[in-house]
mmCIF file of C-alpha atoms and ligand atoms in Angstrom:
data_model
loop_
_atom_site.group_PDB
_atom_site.id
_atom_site.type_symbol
_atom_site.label_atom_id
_atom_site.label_comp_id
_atom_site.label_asym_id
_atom_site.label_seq_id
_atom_site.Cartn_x
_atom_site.Cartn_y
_atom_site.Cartn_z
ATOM 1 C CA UNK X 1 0.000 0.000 0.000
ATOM 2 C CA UNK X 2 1.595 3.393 -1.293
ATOM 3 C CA UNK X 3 0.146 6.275 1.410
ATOM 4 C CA UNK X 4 0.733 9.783 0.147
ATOM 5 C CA UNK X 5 0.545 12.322 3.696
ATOM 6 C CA UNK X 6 0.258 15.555 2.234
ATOM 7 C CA UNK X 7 1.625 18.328 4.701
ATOM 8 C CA UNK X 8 -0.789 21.574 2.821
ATOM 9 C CA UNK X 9 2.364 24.139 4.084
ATOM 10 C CA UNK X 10 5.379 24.716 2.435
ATOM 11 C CA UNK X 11 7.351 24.077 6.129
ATOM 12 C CA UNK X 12 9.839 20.732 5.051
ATOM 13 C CA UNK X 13 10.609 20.057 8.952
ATOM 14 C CA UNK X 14 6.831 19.951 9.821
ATOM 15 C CA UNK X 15 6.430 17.392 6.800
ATOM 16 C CA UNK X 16 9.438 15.029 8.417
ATOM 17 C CA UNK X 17 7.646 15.202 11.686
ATOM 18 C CA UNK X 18 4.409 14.466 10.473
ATOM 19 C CA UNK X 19 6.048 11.363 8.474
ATOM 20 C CA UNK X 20 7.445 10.066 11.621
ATOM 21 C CA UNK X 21 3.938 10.325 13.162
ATOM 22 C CA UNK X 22 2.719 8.174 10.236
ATOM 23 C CA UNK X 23 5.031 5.942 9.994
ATOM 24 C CA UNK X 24 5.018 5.492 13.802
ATOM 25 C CA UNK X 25 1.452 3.446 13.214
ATOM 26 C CA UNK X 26 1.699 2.309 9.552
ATOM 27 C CA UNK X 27 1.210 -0.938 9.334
ATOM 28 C CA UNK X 28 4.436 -3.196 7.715
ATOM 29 C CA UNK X 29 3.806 -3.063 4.186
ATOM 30 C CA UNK X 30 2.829 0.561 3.934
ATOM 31 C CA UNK X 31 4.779 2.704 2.318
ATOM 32 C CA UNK X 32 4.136 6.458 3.654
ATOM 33 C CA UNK X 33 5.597 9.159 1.773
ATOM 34 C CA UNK X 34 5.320 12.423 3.422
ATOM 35 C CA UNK X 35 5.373 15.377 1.139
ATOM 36 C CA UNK X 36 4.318 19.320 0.800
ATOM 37 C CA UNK X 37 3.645 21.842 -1.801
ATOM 38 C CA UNK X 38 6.072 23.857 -3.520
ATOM 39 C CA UNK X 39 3.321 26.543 -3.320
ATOM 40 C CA UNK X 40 1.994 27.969 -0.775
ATOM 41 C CA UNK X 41 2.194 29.612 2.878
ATOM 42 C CA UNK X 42 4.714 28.407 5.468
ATOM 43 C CA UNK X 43 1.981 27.763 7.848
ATOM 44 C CA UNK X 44 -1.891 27.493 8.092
ATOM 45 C CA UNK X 45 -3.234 29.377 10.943
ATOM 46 C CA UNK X 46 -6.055 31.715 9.003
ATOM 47 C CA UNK X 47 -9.060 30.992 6.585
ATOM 48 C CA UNK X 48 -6.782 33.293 3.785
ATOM 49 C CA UNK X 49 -3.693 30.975 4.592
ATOM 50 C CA UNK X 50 -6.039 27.813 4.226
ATOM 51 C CA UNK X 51 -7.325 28.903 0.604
ATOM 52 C CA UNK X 52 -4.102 29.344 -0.490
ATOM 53 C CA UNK X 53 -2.574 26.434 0.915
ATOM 54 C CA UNK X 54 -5.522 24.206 -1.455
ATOM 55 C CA UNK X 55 -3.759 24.720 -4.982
ATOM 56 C CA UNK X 56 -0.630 23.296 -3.602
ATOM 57 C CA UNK X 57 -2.213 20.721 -1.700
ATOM 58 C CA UNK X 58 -4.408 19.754 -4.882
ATOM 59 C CA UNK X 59 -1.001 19.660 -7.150
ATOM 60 C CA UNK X 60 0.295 17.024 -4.352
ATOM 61 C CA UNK X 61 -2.596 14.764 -4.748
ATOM 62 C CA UNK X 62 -2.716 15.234 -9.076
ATOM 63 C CA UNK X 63 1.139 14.095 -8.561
ATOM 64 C CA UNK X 64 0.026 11.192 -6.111
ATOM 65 C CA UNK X 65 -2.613 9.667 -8.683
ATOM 66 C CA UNK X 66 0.767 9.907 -11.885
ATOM 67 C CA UNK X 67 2.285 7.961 -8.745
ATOM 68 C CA UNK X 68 -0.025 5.742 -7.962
ATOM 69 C CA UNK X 69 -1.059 6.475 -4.604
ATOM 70 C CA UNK X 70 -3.174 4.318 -2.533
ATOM 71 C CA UNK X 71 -4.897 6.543 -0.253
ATOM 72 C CA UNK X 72 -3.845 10.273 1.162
ATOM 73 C CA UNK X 73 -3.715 12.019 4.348
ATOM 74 C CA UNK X 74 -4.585 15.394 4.479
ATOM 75 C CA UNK X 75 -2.084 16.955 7.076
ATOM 76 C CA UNK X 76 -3.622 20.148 8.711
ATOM 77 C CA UNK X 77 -6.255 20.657 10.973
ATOM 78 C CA UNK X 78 -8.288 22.609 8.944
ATOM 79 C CA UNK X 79 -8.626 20.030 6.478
ATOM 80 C CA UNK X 80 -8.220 22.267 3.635
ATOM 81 C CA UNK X 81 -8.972 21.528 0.269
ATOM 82 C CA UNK X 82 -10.673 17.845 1.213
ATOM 83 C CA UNK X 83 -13.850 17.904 -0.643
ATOM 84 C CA UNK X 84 -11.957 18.825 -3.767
ATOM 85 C CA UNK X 85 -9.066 16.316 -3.061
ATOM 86 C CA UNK X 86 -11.531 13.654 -3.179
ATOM 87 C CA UNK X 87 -13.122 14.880 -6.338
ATOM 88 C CA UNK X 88 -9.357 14.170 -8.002
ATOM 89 C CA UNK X 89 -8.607 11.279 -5.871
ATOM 90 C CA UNK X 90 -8.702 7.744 -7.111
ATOM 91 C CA UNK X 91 -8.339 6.279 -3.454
ATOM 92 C CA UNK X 92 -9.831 7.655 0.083
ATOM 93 C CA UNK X 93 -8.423 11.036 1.093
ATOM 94 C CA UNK X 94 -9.198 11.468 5.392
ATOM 95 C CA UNK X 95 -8.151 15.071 6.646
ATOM 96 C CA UNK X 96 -6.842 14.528 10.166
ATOM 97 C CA UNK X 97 -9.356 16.888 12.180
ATOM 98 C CA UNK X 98 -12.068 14.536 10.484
ATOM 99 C CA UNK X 99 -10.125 11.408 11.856
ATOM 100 C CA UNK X 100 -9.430 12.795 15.265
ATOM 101 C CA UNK X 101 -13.100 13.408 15.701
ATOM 102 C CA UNK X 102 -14.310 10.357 14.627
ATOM 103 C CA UNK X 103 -11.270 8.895 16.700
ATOM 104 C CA UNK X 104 -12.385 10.672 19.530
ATOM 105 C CA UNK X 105 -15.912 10.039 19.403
ATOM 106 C CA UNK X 106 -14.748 6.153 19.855
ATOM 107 C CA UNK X 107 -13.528 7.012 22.978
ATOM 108 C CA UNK X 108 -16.175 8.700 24.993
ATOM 109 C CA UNK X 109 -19.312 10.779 25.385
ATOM 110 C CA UNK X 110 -17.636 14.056 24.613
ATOM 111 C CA UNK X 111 -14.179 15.480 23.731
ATOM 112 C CA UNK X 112 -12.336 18.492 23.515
ATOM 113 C CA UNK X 113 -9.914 20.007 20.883
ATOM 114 C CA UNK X 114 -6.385 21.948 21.549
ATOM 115 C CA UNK X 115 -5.614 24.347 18.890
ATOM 116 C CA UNK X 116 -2.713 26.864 17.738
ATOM 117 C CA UNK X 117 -4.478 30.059 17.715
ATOM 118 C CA UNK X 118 -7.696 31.647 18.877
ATOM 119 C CA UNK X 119 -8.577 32.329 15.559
ATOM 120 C CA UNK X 120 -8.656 28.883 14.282
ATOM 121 C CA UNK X 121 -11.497 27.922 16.708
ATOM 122 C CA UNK X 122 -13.912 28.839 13.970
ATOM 123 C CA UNK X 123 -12.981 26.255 11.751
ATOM 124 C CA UNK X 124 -12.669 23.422 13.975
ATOM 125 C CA UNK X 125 -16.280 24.122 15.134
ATOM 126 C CA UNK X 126 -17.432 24.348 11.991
ATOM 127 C CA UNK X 127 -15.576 21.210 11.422
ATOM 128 C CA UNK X 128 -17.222 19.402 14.078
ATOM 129 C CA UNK X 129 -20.561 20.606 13.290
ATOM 130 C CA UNK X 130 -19.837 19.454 9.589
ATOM 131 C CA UNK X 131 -18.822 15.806 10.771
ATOM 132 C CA UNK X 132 -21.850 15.529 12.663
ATOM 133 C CA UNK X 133 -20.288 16.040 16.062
ATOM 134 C CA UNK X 134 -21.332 19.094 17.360
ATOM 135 C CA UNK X 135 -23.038 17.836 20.410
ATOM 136 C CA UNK X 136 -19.801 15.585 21.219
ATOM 137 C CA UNK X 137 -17.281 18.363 20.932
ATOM 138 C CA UNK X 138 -17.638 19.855 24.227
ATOM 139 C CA UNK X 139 -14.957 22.717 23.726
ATOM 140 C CA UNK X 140 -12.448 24.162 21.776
ATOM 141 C CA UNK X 141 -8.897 25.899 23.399
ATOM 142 C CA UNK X 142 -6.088 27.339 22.186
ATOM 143 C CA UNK X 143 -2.582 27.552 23.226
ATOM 144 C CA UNK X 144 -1.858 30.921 21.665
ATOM 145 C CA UNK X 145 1.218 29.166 19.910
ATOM 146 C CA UNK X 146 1.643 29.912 16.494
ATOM 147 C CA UNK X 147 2.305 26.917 14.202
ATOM 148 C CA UNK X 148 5.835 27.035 13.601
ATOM 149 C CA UNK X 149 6.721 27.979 17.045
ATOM 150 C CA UNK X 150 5.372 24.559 18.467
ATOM 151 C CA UNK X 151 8.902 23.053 17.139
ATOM 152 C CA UNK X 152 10.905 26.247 17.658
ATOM 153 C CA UNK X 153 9.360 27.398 21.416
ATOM 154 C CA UNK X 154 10.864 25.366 24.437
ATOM 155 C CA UNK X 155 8.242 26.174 26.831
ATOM 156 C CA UNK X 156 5.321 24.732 23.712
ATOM 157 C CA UNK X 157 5.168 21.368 25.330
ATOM 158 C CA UNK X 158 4.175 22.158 28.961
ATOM 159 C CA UNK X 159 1.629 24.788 27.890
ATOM 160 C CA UNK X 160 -0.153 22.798 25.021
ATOM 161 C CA UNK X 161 0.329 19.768 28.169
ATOM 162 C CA UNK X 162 -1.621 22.104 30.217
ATOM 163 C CA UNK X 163 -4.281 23.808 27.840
ATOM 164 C CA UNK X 164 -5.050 19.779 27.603
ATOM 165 C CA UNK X 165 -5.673 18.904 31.417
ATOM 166 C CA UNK X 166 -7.839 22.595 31.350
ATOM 167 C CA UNK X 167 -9.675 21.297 28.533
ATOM 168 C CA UNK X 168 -10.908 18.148 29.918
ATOM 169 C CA UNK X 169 -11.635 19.455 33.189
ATOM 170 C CA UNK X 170 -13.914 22.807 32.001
ATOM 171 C CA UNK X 171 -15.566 20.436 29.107
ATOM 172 C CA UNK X 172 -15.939 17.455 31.539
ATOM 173 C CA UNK X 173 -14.773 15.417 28.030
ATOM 174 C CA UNK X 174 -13.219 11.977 27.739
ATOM 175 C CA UNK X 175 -11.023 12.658 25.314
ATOM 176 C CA UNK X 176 -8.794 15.210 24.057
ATOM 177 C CA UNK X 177 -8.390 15.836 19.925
ATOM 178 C CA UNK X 178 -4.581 17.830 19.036
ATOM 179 C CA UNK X 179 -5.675 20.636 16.659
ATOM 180 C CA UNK X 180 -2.533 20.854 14.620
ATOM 181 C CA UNK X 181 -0.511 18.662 12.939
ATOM 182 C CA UNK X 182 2.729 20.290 14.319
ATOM 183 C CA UNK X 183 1.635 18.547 17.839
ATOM 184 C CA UNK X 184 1.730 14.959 16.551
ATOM 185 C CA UNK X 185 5.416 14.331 18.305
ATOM 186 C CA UNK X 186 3.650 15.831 21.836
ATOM 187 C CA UNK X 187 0.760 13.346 21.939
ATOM 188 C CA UNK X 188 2.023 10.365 23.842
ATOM 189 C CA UNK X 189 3.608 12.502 26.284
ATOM 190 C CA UNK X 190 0.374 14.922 27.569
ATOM 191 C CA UNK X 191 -1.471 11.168 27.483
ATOM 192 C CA UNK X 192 0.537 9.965 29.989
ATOM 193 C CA UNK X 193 0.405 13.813 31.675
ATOM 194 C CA UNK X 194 -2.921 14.081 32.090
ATOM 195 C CA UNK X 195 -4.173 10.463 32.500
ATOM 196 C CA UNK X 196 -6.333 10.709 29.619
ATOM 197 C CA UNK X 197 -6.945 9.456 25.535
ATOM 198 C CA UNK X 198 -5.593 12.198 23.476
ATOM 199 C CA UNK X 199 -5.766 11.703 19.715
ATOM 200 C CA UNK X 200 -3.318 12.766 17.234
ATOM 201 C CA UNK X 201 -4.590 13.104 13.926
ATOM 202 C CA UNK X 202 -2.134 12.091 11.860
ATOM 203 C CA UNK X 203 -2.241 8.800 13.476
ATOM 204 C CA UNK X 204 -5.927 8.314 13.200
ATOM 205 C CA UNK X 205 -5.725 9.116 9.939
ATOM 206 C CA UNK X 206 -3.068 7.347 8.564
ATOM 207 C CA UNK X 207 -4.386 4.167 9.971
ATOM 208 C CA UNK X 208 -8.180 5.275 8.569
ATOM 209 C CA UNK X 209 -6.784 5.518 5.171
ATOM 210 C CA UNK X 210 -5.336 2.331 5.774
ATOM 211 C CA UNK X 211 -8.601 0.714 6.640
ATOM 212 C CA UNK X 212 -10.613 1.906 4.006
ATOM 213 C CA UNK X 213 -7.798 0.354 1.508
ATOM 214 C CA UNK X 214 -8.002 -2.804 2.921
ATOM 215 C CA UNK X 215 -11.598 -3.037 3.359
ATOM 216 C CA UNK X 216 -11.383 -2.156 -0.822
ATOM 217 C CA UNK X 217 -13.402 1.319 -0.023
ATOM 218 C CA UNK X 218 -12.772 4.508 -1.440
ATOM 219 C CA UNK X 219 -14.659 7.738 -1.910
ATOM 220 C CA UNK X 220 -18.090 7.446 -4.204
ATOM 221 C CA UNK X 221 -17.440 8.609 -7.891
ATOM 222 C CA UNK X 222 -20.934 8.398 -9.184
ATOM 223 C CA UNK X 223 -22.043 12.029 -8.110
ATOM 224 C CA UNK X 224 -20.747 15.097 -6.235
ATOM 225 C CA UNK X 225 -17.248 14.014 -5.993
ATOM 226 C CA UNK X 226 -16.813 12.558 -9.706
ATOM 227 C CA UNK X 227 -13.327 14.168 -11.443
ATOM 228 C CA UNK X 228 -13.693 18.177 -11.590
ATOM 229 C CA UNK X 229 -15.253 19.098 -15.390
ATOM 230 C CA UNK X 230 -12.524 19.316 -18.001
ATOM 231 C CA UNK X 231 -11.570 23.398 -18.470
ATOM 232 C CA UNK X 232 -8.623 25.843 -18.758
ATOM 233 C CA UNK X 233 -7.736 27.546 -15.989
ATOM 234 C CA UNK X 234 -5.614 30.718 -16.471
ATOM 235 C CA UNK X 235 -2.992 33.207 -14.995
ATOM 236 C CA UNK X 236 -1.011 31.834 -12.234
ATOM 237 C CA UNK X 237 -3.445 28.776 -11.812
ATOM 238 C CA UNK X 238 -2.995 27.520 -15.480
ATOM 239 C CA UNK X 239 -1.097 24.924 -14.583
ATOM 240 C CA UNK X 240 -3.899 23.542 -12.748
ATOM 241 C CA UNK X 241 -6.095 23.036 -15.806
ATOM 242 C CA UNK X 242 -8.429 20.087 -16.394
ATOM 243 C CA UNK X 243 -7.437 19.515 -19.859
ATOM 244 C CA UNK X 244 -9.549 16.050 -20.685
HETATM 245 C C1 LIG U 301 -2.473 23.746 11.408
HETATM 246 C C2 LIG U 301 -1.955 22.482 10.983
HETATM 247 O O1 LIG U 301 -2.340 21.382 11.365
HETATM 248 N N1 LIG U 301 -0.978 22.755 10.095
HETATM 249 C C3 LIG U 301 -0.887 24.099 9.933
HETATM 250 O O2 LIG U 301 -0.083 24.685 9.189
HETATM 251 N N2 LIG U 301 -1.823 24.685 10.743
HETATM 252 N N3 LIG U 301 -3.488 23.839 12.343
HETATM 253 C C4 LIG U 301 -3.742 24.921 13.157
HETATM 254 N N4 LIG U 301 -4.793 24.819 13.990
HETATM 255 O O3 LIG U 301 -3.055 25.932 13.152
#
């Protein structure tokens, strides 16, 4: 099984930790190839970041069908881009706040999520209310860390450690759900902190992905999410051009 984990930022040491996250669960025989786009921001922490980071993203998965790709991992939180990923996809394509969620809602009535920034709470409660889980997400935090200060900020661990144990305690949740990719590497460790599940979604989903590939599922083709209609697209976005 080939498994393409698409990192939607352009941030290469964010992609080898989120490969090592995969990996970490892949079962032997999977092949997980961890990439990012050439295009697009360094990090995705706003709803302008996340619409740029989907033509990249959707270059990664066009690349991953030439390649042969089993199934894909969508690697941010916001799960940007999915709907059209799957549209181009051959194989499943599972964003990892979707499989944290569903993860999550495995392991208990209710769960919380820990997020980068304040202002990506909006999306993952729209996100939740979109998967169908708005009355088990009990709460949404953030850690006021931006993205690419979770690898470069010493102190990141403890306070992401202890926006978790707040979480579960306000929310009364089970279960704890990592809002950003960039806290994969931090998610066996605040476990064991705080005595409680806490789902990385990287993990969930690369093991998801792997699922629906063995089970011989894969996203419906008949309707909404058929291959985009052929057209030209033009200035910078030519390239991305549905020629047949
Ligand atoms: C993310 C994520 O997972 N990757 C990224 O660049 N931004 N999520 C977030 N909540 O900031």
């Amino acid at each position: 099984m080939f498994l393409r984990v698409i990192n939607p930022n352009t941030t290469a040491s964010m992609t080898r930790l989120i490969g090592e996250a995969a990996r970490a669960v892949a079962a032997p025989g999977t092949v997980v190839e961890a990439v990012n786009p050439e295009t697009g921001p360094v990090s995705i922490e706003s709803h302008y970041d996340e619409a740029l980071a989907v033509p990249g993203l959707l270059a990664e998965i066009a690349k991953g069908e030439r390649e042969g790709a089993s199934a894909y991992v969508v690697a941010c939180f916001g799960d940007p881009g999915l709907d059209a990923a799957r549209e181009l996809a051959t194989g499943p394509v599972i964003g990892i706040a979707e499989a944290g969620m569903h993860a999550a809602a495995f392991l208990g009535r209710g769960f919380s999520v820990v997020t980068t920034l304040a202002r990506t709470t909006g999306r993952a409660w729209d996100l939740a209310r979109t998967y169908g889980f708005g009355e088990r997400c009990l709460g949404v935090h953030s850690c006021e860390i931006p993205v690419l200060h979770l690898e470069s900020d010493p102190g990141a661990r403890s306070v992401v450690t202890e926006q978790c144990r707040r979480a579960l305690e306000l929310d009364g949740s089970d279960a704890v759900v990592l809002g950003c990719a960039g806290m994969a590497d931090l998610c066996a460790g605040i476990s064991k902190a705080i005595g409680a599940p806490v789902v990385d979604g990287v993990a969930a989903a690369t093991v998801f992905a792997e699922s629906l590939v063995r089970l011989g599922l894969s996203t419906g083709k008949q309707g909404e999410f058929a291959g985009p209609p052929a057209k030209p697209f033009t200035g910078v976005l030519q390239p991305w051009s549905r020629l047949q």
